[in-house]
Amino acid sequence: MTFVEVRKDGDAGVDGLGGGDAVTVSPDGKHLYTAGPGENSVAVFSRASTTGELAFVEFEKDDVGGVDGLNGATSVTVSPDGNHVYATSQFDDSVVVFDRHSSTGEVTFVELHRDGIGGVNDLSEARSVIVSPDGNHVYDAGRRDSAVALFVRDSSTGKFTFAEVKSHFSEGIDELYGATSVTVSPDGKHVYVASFENMAAVFSRNQSTSKLTFVESEKEGVGGVDGLDWTGSVTVSPDGKYVYAAGYRDDAVTVFSRNATTGVLTFVELEKDGVGGVDGLCGVISVTVSPNRKYVYSAYVTDDAVAAFGRNATTGELTFVEDEKGGTGGVDGFDRAASIALNPDGKRLYVAAKNDDALAVFSQNAMVGNLTFIEILEDGEGGVDGLDGATSVNVSPDGNHVYATSNQDHTVTMFIRNGTTGNLTFVEAQKDGA
């Protein structure tokens, strides 16, 4: 990662970043939205498509201009169609709906849903909101109520209707105690909930009704699972194969493999601060996977840092790459880093920091990563021919074949490529004059 800039509350007209707790990028990559509990607000920025730099657009504040429900704003998300923005409030116990202007990024208040009003239940200390990939449903995690509330969404208006709730208290689902984060798998089949009770809960999702059925949970210290002490965040990789969880008190990121049919998780490994050269994980609170699936990034409120890991797409395992810390190497705006977002092409990374009231911007080189040696093919070995003085190599666009040229053998050589392992099998060499 390379530090680009920082946008701080009160500088150059920027407003609404007080206590920056969450950040997200619109699906079209044009705008960025933050939740600021210190100012009870949602702030809007436009993004430069080339550099990723931010320009302040506006902010919406609780009890100003008819806006309501943002007292202690904790999370913000944009619907998959890009038409609406949703935010949660931990003190208003609510979820707020905004219309989004696709050109300017500006938002207009539509409505709110508050705990205990109009049949809505279990939104006390609302902490996390997510829209399902199909755009039909909205899920919210209420920490104090230890619950996940389900809403049916009208895609044309952005409004939604309360459907049901899954709760620790009313239904005895212990796995939801202290629910802090909720996410939906990319295929829309399952919902995963992180909680401060040191666990991650799994639900199957009825894609027609939005309703959830409890499947299982992964608990700290049970069945070899580790790294979930006070789980603050959970995310599913874009390929749907793995789930990553942030353990605040364990200073760790835990990796699970995911059964795409049942949603069940299996512990794979964890990366822990101070172990095996890993650094910058003290107080991890947020975790996300890059769109190209090659990297995992985590934000840490205690270390004031963001850590980067290379990701093995086959096993899901992580390899520590680096960490960026506030006050080091010109990096600024990291005091109690709380949330991370990447734009859709994965080239820019944004960090919201609670104490700095700021957004830090990084560029990310998608071509940088750790390599693992697989094999070598040599001229004259194992039937391979045409590589004497090999000068050039290329892969076909479909990834199925590799071609090489040789200035000593005067050949073009062709190999079949294994799409899973990358291994090559010699097929033929076309030689000059033959």
XYZ file of C-alpha atoms in Angstrom:
434
model
C 0.000 0.000 0.000
C 1.111 3.560 -0.690
C -0.287 6.458 1.311
C -2.041 8.999 -0.941
C -3.811 11.572 1.241
C -5.931 12.150 4.329
C -9.214 14.044 4.632
C -9.880 15.326 8.150
C -12.980 16.768 9.706
C -12.785 20.561 9.727
C -10.047 20.810 7.078
C -10.806 22.422 3.701
C -14.538 22.467 4.365
C -14.815 18.769 5.257
C -17.569 18.072 7.776
C -19.407 15.090 9.265
C -16.379 12.859 9.942
C -16.457 13.175 13.732
C -15.615 9.790 15.267
C -15.452 8.089 11.855
C -16.737 4.575 12.495
C -17.564 3.133 9.076
C -16.776 3.678 5.414
C -18.126 2.220 2.166
C -17.755 2.839 -1.565
C -20.684 2.905 -3.989
C -20.909 -0.004 -6.466
C -20.091 2.332 -9.370
C -16.959 3.504 -7.542
C -17.890 7.188 -7.884
C -18.626 8.057 -4.278
C -17.660 7.235 -0.722
C -19.896 7.346 2.360
C -18.942 7.434 6.029
C -20.815 7.127 9.326
C -19.686 9.596 12.000
C -21.075 8.827 15.482
C -19.314 11.865 16.926
C -21.384 14.161 14.703
C -24.448 11.931 14.270
C -23.961 12.112 10.547
C -23.380 10.490 7.161
C -20.767 12.259 5.021
C -20.494 12.050 1.230
C -17.350 12.325 -0.906
C -16.769 12.047 -4.634
C -13.871 9.886 -5.880
C -11.370 10.735 -8.595
C -11.460 7.653 -10.823
C -7.730 7.812 -11.623
C -6.097 8.786 -8.347
C -8.819 7.752 -5.881
C -8.546 11.131 -4.154
C -11.622 12.448 -2.376
C -13.604 15.677 -2.644
C -16.128 16.547 0.050
C -19.694 16.771 -1.281
C -22.041 17.104 1.717
C -23.148 15.555 4.979
C -26.512 14.660 6.491
C -26.897 15.281 10.209
C -29.405 14.043 12.752
C -32.219 16.552 13.475
C -31.121 18.856 10.640
C -33.300 19.424 7.564
C -35.797 16.759 8.528
C -33.175 14.030 8.920
C -33.761 11.697 11.865
C -32.332 8.470 13.251
C -28.582 9.194 13.007
C -27.773 9.755 16.686
C -24.557 7.770 17.104
C -24.382 6.607 13.468
C -22.409 3.351 13.397
C -22.533 1.852 9.898
C -23.414 2.762 6.328
C -23.928 0.759 3.140
C -25.075 1.310 -0.450
C -27.619 -0.954 -2.140
C -26.261 -3.153 -4.970
C -28.225 -1.109 -7.549
C -26.594 2.066 -6.226
C -29.928 3.837 -5.751
C -30.104 3.986 -1.967
C -27.918 4.435 1.112
C -28.696 2.856 4.493
C -27.254 3.827 7.869
C -27.664 2.541 11.430
C -27.732 4.388 14.756
C -26.679 2.927 18.098
C -28.456 5.578 20.184
C -31.578 6.092 18.053
C -31.868 2.284 17.712
C -32.764 2.734 14.067
C -32.045 2.114 10.385
C -32.264 5.151 8.087
C -33.060 5.145 4.356
C -31.673 7.720 1.882
C -32.184 8.165 -1.849
C -28.846 8.462 -3.675
C -28.177 10.735 -6.644
C -25.978 8.623 -8.928
C -24.227 11.623 -10.515
C -23.471 13.799 -7.499
C -23.584 11.154 -4.783
C -25.818 13.377 -2.651
C -28.431 11.683 -0.486
C -31.986 12.627 0.480
C -33.704 11.386 3.633
C -36.595 8.991 2.915
C -37.590 7.286 6.162
C -36.338 5.500 9.261
C -37.274 2.355 11.137
C -36.915 2.604 14.909
C -36.935 -0.108 17.538
C -40.354 -0.490 19.167
C -42.240 1.606 16.604
C -44.564 0.272 13.888
C -43.983 -3.339 14.807
C -40.193 -3.139 14.419
C -38.306 -5.056 17.115
C -34.768 -5.707 18.324
C -32.881 -2.773 16.824
C -31.498 -1.617 20.172
C -27.932 -0.360 19.600
C -28.078 -1.088 15.866
C -24.485 -1.777 14.781
C -24.426 -3.135 11.253
C -26.595 -3.036 8.121
C -26.279 -4.959 4.850
C -28.397 -5.337 1.705
C -28.618 -8.812 0.156
C -26.869 -9.241 -3.235
C -30.236 -9.497 -5.010
C -31.287 -6.185 -3.434
C -34.517 -7.644 -2.053
C -33.756 -7.726 1.655
C -32.023 -5.743 4.388
C -30.431 -7.226 7.521
C -29.466 -5.324 10.659
C -27.529 -6.440 13.739
C -28.686 -5.020 17.082
C -25.975 -5.414 19.700
C -27.971 -4.702 22.864
C -30.922 -6.810 21.700
C -28.491 -9.539 20.551
C -30.509 -9.948 17.380
C -30.667 -9.760 13.597
C -33.700 -7.969 12.163
C -34.929 -8.772 8.654
C -36.655 -6.355 6.264
C -38.162 -6.739 2.786
C -36.910 -3.958 0.468
C -38.776 -2.170 -2.320
C -36.030 -1.668 -4.921
C -37.846 1.225 -6.607
C -38.283 3.382 -3.485
C -35.612 1.934 -1.198
C -38.192 1.649 1.580
C -38.529 -1.618 3.453
C -40.951 -3.514 5.636
C -40.136 -5.375 8.842
C -40.368 -9.143 8.305
C -38.986 -10.971 11.355
C -36.191 -11.099 13.882
C -33.788 -13.742 15.125
C -32.878 -13.040 18.732
C -30.844 -14.399 21.613
C -33.454 -13.288 24.116
C -36.738 -14.177 22.399
C -35.636 -17.355 20.610
C -32.798 -18.520 22.790
C -30.155 -18.287 20.053
C -27.103 -17.878 22.275
C -24.885 -17.391 19.240
C -26.395 -13.926 18.680
C -25.502 -12.524 22.094
C -23.860 -9.125 21.537
C -24.317 -9.228 17.723
C -21.960 -6.705 16.117
C -21.703 -7.459 12.404
C -23.847 -9.126 9.741
C -23.049 -10.071 6.158
C -24.619 -12.093 3.329
C -22.657 -14.560 1.191
C -22.156 -13.521 -2.469
C -24.488 -16.300 -3.644
C -27.190 -15.015 -1.266
C -27.699 -18.396 0.369
C -26.356 -17.708 3.841
C -26.044 -14.981 6.463
C -23.124 -14.750 8.889
C -23.223 -12.851 12.172
C -20.278 -11.895 14.388
C -20.807 -11.298 18.085
C -18.864 -10.156 21.138
C -19.742 -13.537 22.674
C -16.653 -14.902 20.862
C -18.432 -16.636 18.016
C -19.700 -16.479 14.453
C -23.236 -17.698 13.729
C -24.412 -19.224 10.453
C -27.950 -18.960 9.052
C -29.432 -20.296 5.838
C -31.417 -17.658 3.927
C -34.698 -18.141 2.096
C -34.053 -16.027 -0.990
C -37.779 -15.504 -1.569
C -38.905 -14.465 1.909
C -35.565 -13.283 3.411
C -36.223 -15.427 6.486
C -33.376 -17.136 8.275
C -32.868 -20.596 9.750
C -30.081 -21.177 12.252
C -27.505 -23.690 10.979
C -24.528 -23.683 13.358
C -21.924 -21.528 15.045
C -18.163 -21.436 15.421
C -17.108 -20.758 19.021
C -13.817 -19.705 20.556
C -12.056 -22.705 22.086
C -14.482 -25.311 20.694
C -13.274 -27.877 18.149
C -9.886 -26.210 17.814
C -11.338 -22.840 16.820
C -9.213 -19.880 17.901
C -9.056 -16.130 17.310
C -12.729 -15.245 17.917
C -12.432 -13.528 21.301
C -14.835 -10.568 21.003
C -15.493 -10.965 17.266
C -16.038 -7.514 15.768
C -16.403 -8.230 12.072
C -17.035 -11.065 9.618
C -16.803 -11.135 5.822
C -17.098 -13.682 2.992
C -14.568 -13.783 0.165
C -15.922 -12.761 -3.287
C -15.595 -16.372 -4.511
C -17.758 -17.501 -1.566
C -15.273 -20.176 -0.501
C -13.908 -18.657 2.700
C -15.019 -16.565 5.669
C -12.724 -14.220 7.607
C -13.400 -12.955 11.138
C -11.713 -10.256 13.231
C -11.087 -11.157 16.887
C -10.635 -7.887 18.784
C -9.299 -9.350 22.027
C -7.343 -12.124 20.340
C -5.566 -9.591 18.095
C -6.200 -12.054 15.285
C -7.828 -12.711 11.924
C -9.365 -16.182 11.689
C -9.887 -18.108 8.453
C -12.738 -20.567 7.823
C -13.567 -22.584 4.735
C -17.238 -22.388 3.723
C -19.481 -25.165 2.441
C -21.392 -23.381 -0.330
C -24.329 -25.790 -0.024
C -24.878 -25.818 3.739
C -23.046 -22.634 4.747
C -21.197 -24.585 7.461
C -17.738 -23.288 8.393
C -14.547 -25.234 9.067
C -11.617 -23.676 10.918
C -8.508 -23.349 8.736
C -6.011 -21.110 10.570
C -5.505 -17.764 12.254
C -3.030 -14.924 11.886
C -2.132 -13.433 15.268
C -0.304 -10.255 16.213
C 3.304 -10.930 17.166
C 3.311 -14.511 15.857
C 5.278 -15.551 12.761
C 6.303 -11.996 11.938
C 2.723 -10.694 11.863
C 2.387 -7.098 13.051
C -0.310 -4.462 13.346
C -3.145 -6.709 14.550
C -3.540 -5.391 18.071
C -7.234 -4.606 18.568
C -8.404 -5.780 15.142
C -11.953 -4.555 14.489
C -12.551 -4.813 10.733
C -11.614 -7.239 7.947
C -12.250 -7.233 4.190
C -11.160 -9.133 1.053
C -9.981 -7.338 -2.087
C -12.211 -7.643 -5.190
C -9.474 -9.575 -7.029
C -9.477 -12.081 -4.108
C -5.690 -11.851 -3.749
C -5.481 -9.875 -0.506
C -7.105 -9.473 2.893
C -6.949 -6.186 4.800
C -7.680 -5.509 8.456
C -8.011 -2.325 10.543
C -6.808 -2.183 14.141
C -7.981 0.402 16.655
C -5.202 -0.277 19.188
C -2.221 -0.411 16.820
C -3.648 2.484 14.726
C -2.802 0.372 11.718
C -3.958 -1.442 8.608
C -2.389 -4.833 7.879
C -2.200 -6.478 4.459
C -2.108 -10.233 3.848
C -1.604 -12.192 0.666
C -4.401 -14.717 0.208
C -4.096 -18.238 -1.191
C -7.199 -18.540 -3.388
C -7.115 -22.341 -3.154
C -6.699 -22.819 0.607
C -7.882 -19.411 1.861
C -4.770 -19.161 4.039
C -3.071 -15.822 4.630
C 0.532 -14.651 4.461
C 1.495 -11.399 6.166
C 2.739 -8.781 3.690
C 2.985 -5.480 5.575
C 1.288 -3.060 7.918
C 0.832 0.693 7.663
C 0.798 2.576 10.960
C -0.238 6.133 11.719
C 2.675 8.490 12.207
C 5.094 6.224 10.301
C 6.488 7.029 6.865
C 4.251 10.053 6.424
C 1.044 8.082 7.057
C -1.614 10.148 8.841
C -5.256 9.861 9.863
C -5.058 6.450 11.553
C -5.777 7.116 15.224
C -8.137 4.231 16.148
C -8.614 2.974 12.593
C -12.058 1.343 12.594
C -13.213 0.466 9.086
C -11.861 -0.342 5.619
C -13.364 -0.151 2.134
C -11.942 -0.811 -1.311
C -13.286 0.615 -4.556
C -14.630 -1.972 -7.049
C -11.385 -2.295 -9.035
C -9.411 -2.809 -5.813
C -6.819 -0.137 -6.597
C -7.708 2.261 -3.785
C -8.214 1.522 -0.105
C -9.982 3.847 2.345
C -9.708 3.813 6.135
C -12.012 5.552 8.631
C -10.380 6.564 11.925
C -12.354 7.314 15.101
C -9.977 9.624 16.959
C -8.538 11.425 13.932
C -12.040 12.125 12.542
C -10.470 11.286 9.205
C -10.378 9.251 6.025
C -6.994 7.957 4.895
C -6.478 7.010 1.243
C -4.045 4.358 -0.048
C -3.207 3.100 -3.498
C -2.868 -0.659 -3.790
C -0.688 -2.334 -6.395
C -2.750 -5.337 -7.442
C 0.308 -6.877 -9.108
C 2.376 -7.093 -5.916
C 2.122 -10.356 -4.037
C 4.043 -13.308 -2.671
C 4.993 -16.107 -5.064
C 5.171 -19.843 -4.400
C 7.373 -22.043 -6.587
C 5.420 -24.804 -8.377
C 7.659 -26.559 -10.926
C 10.248 -26.176 -13.703
C 10.125 -27.531 -17.257
C 13.513 -27.931 -18.954
C 14.517 -28.637 -22.511
C 15.328 -32.320 -22.951
C 13.816 -33.341 -19.606
C 10.674 -35.477 -19.423
C 10.111 -35.306 -23.168
C 10.078 -31.493 -23.265
C 11.595 -30.017 -26.438
C 12.044 -26.605 -28.026
C 13.191 -24.599 -25.017
C 16.919 -24.283 -25.806
C 17.542 -20.544 -25.532
C 13.940 -19.784 -24.534
C 13.270 -16.076 -25.165
C 9.563 -15.401 -24.693
C 6.494 -16.895 -23.031
C 2.774 -16.073 -23.062
C -0.536 -17.460 -21.777
C -3.648 -17.766 -23.939
C -6.539 -15.454 -22.955
C -8.642 -18.442 -21.827
C -5.776 -19.586 -19.603
C -5.710 -23.105 -21.066
C -2.364 -23.030 -22.893
C 1.144 -21.584 -22.637
C 3.379 -20.795 -25.625
C 7.150 -20.214 -25.628
C 9.705 -19.260 -28.282
C 13.371 -20.270 -28.525
C 16.217 -18.576 -30.430
C 18.455 -21.665 -30.259
C 15.918 -24.364 -31.116
C 14.155 -21.912 -33.494
C 10.813 -23.093 -32.219
C 7.414 -22.231 -30.852
C 6.529 -24.679 -28.078
C 3.038 -25.357 -26.723
C 1.969 -26.610 -23.296
C -1.429 -27.427 -21.768
C -1.987 -25.505 -18.535
C -3.840 -26.889 -15.506
C -6.244 -24.098 -14.528
C -6.296 -25.170 -10.878
C -2.628 -25.860 -10.113
C -0.898 -23.919 -12.896
C 1.200 -26.966 -13.855
C 2.162 -27.424 -17.522
C 2.158 -30.481 -19.800
C 4.312 -30.467 -22.973
C 2.303 -30.949 -26.175
C 4.491 -30.093 -29.187
C 7.221 -27.866 -30.616
C 6.957 -26.325 -34.089
C 10.515 -25.961 -35.439
C 11.817 -23.835 -38.283
C 12.327 -25.906 -41.454
C 10.563 -28.969 -40.114
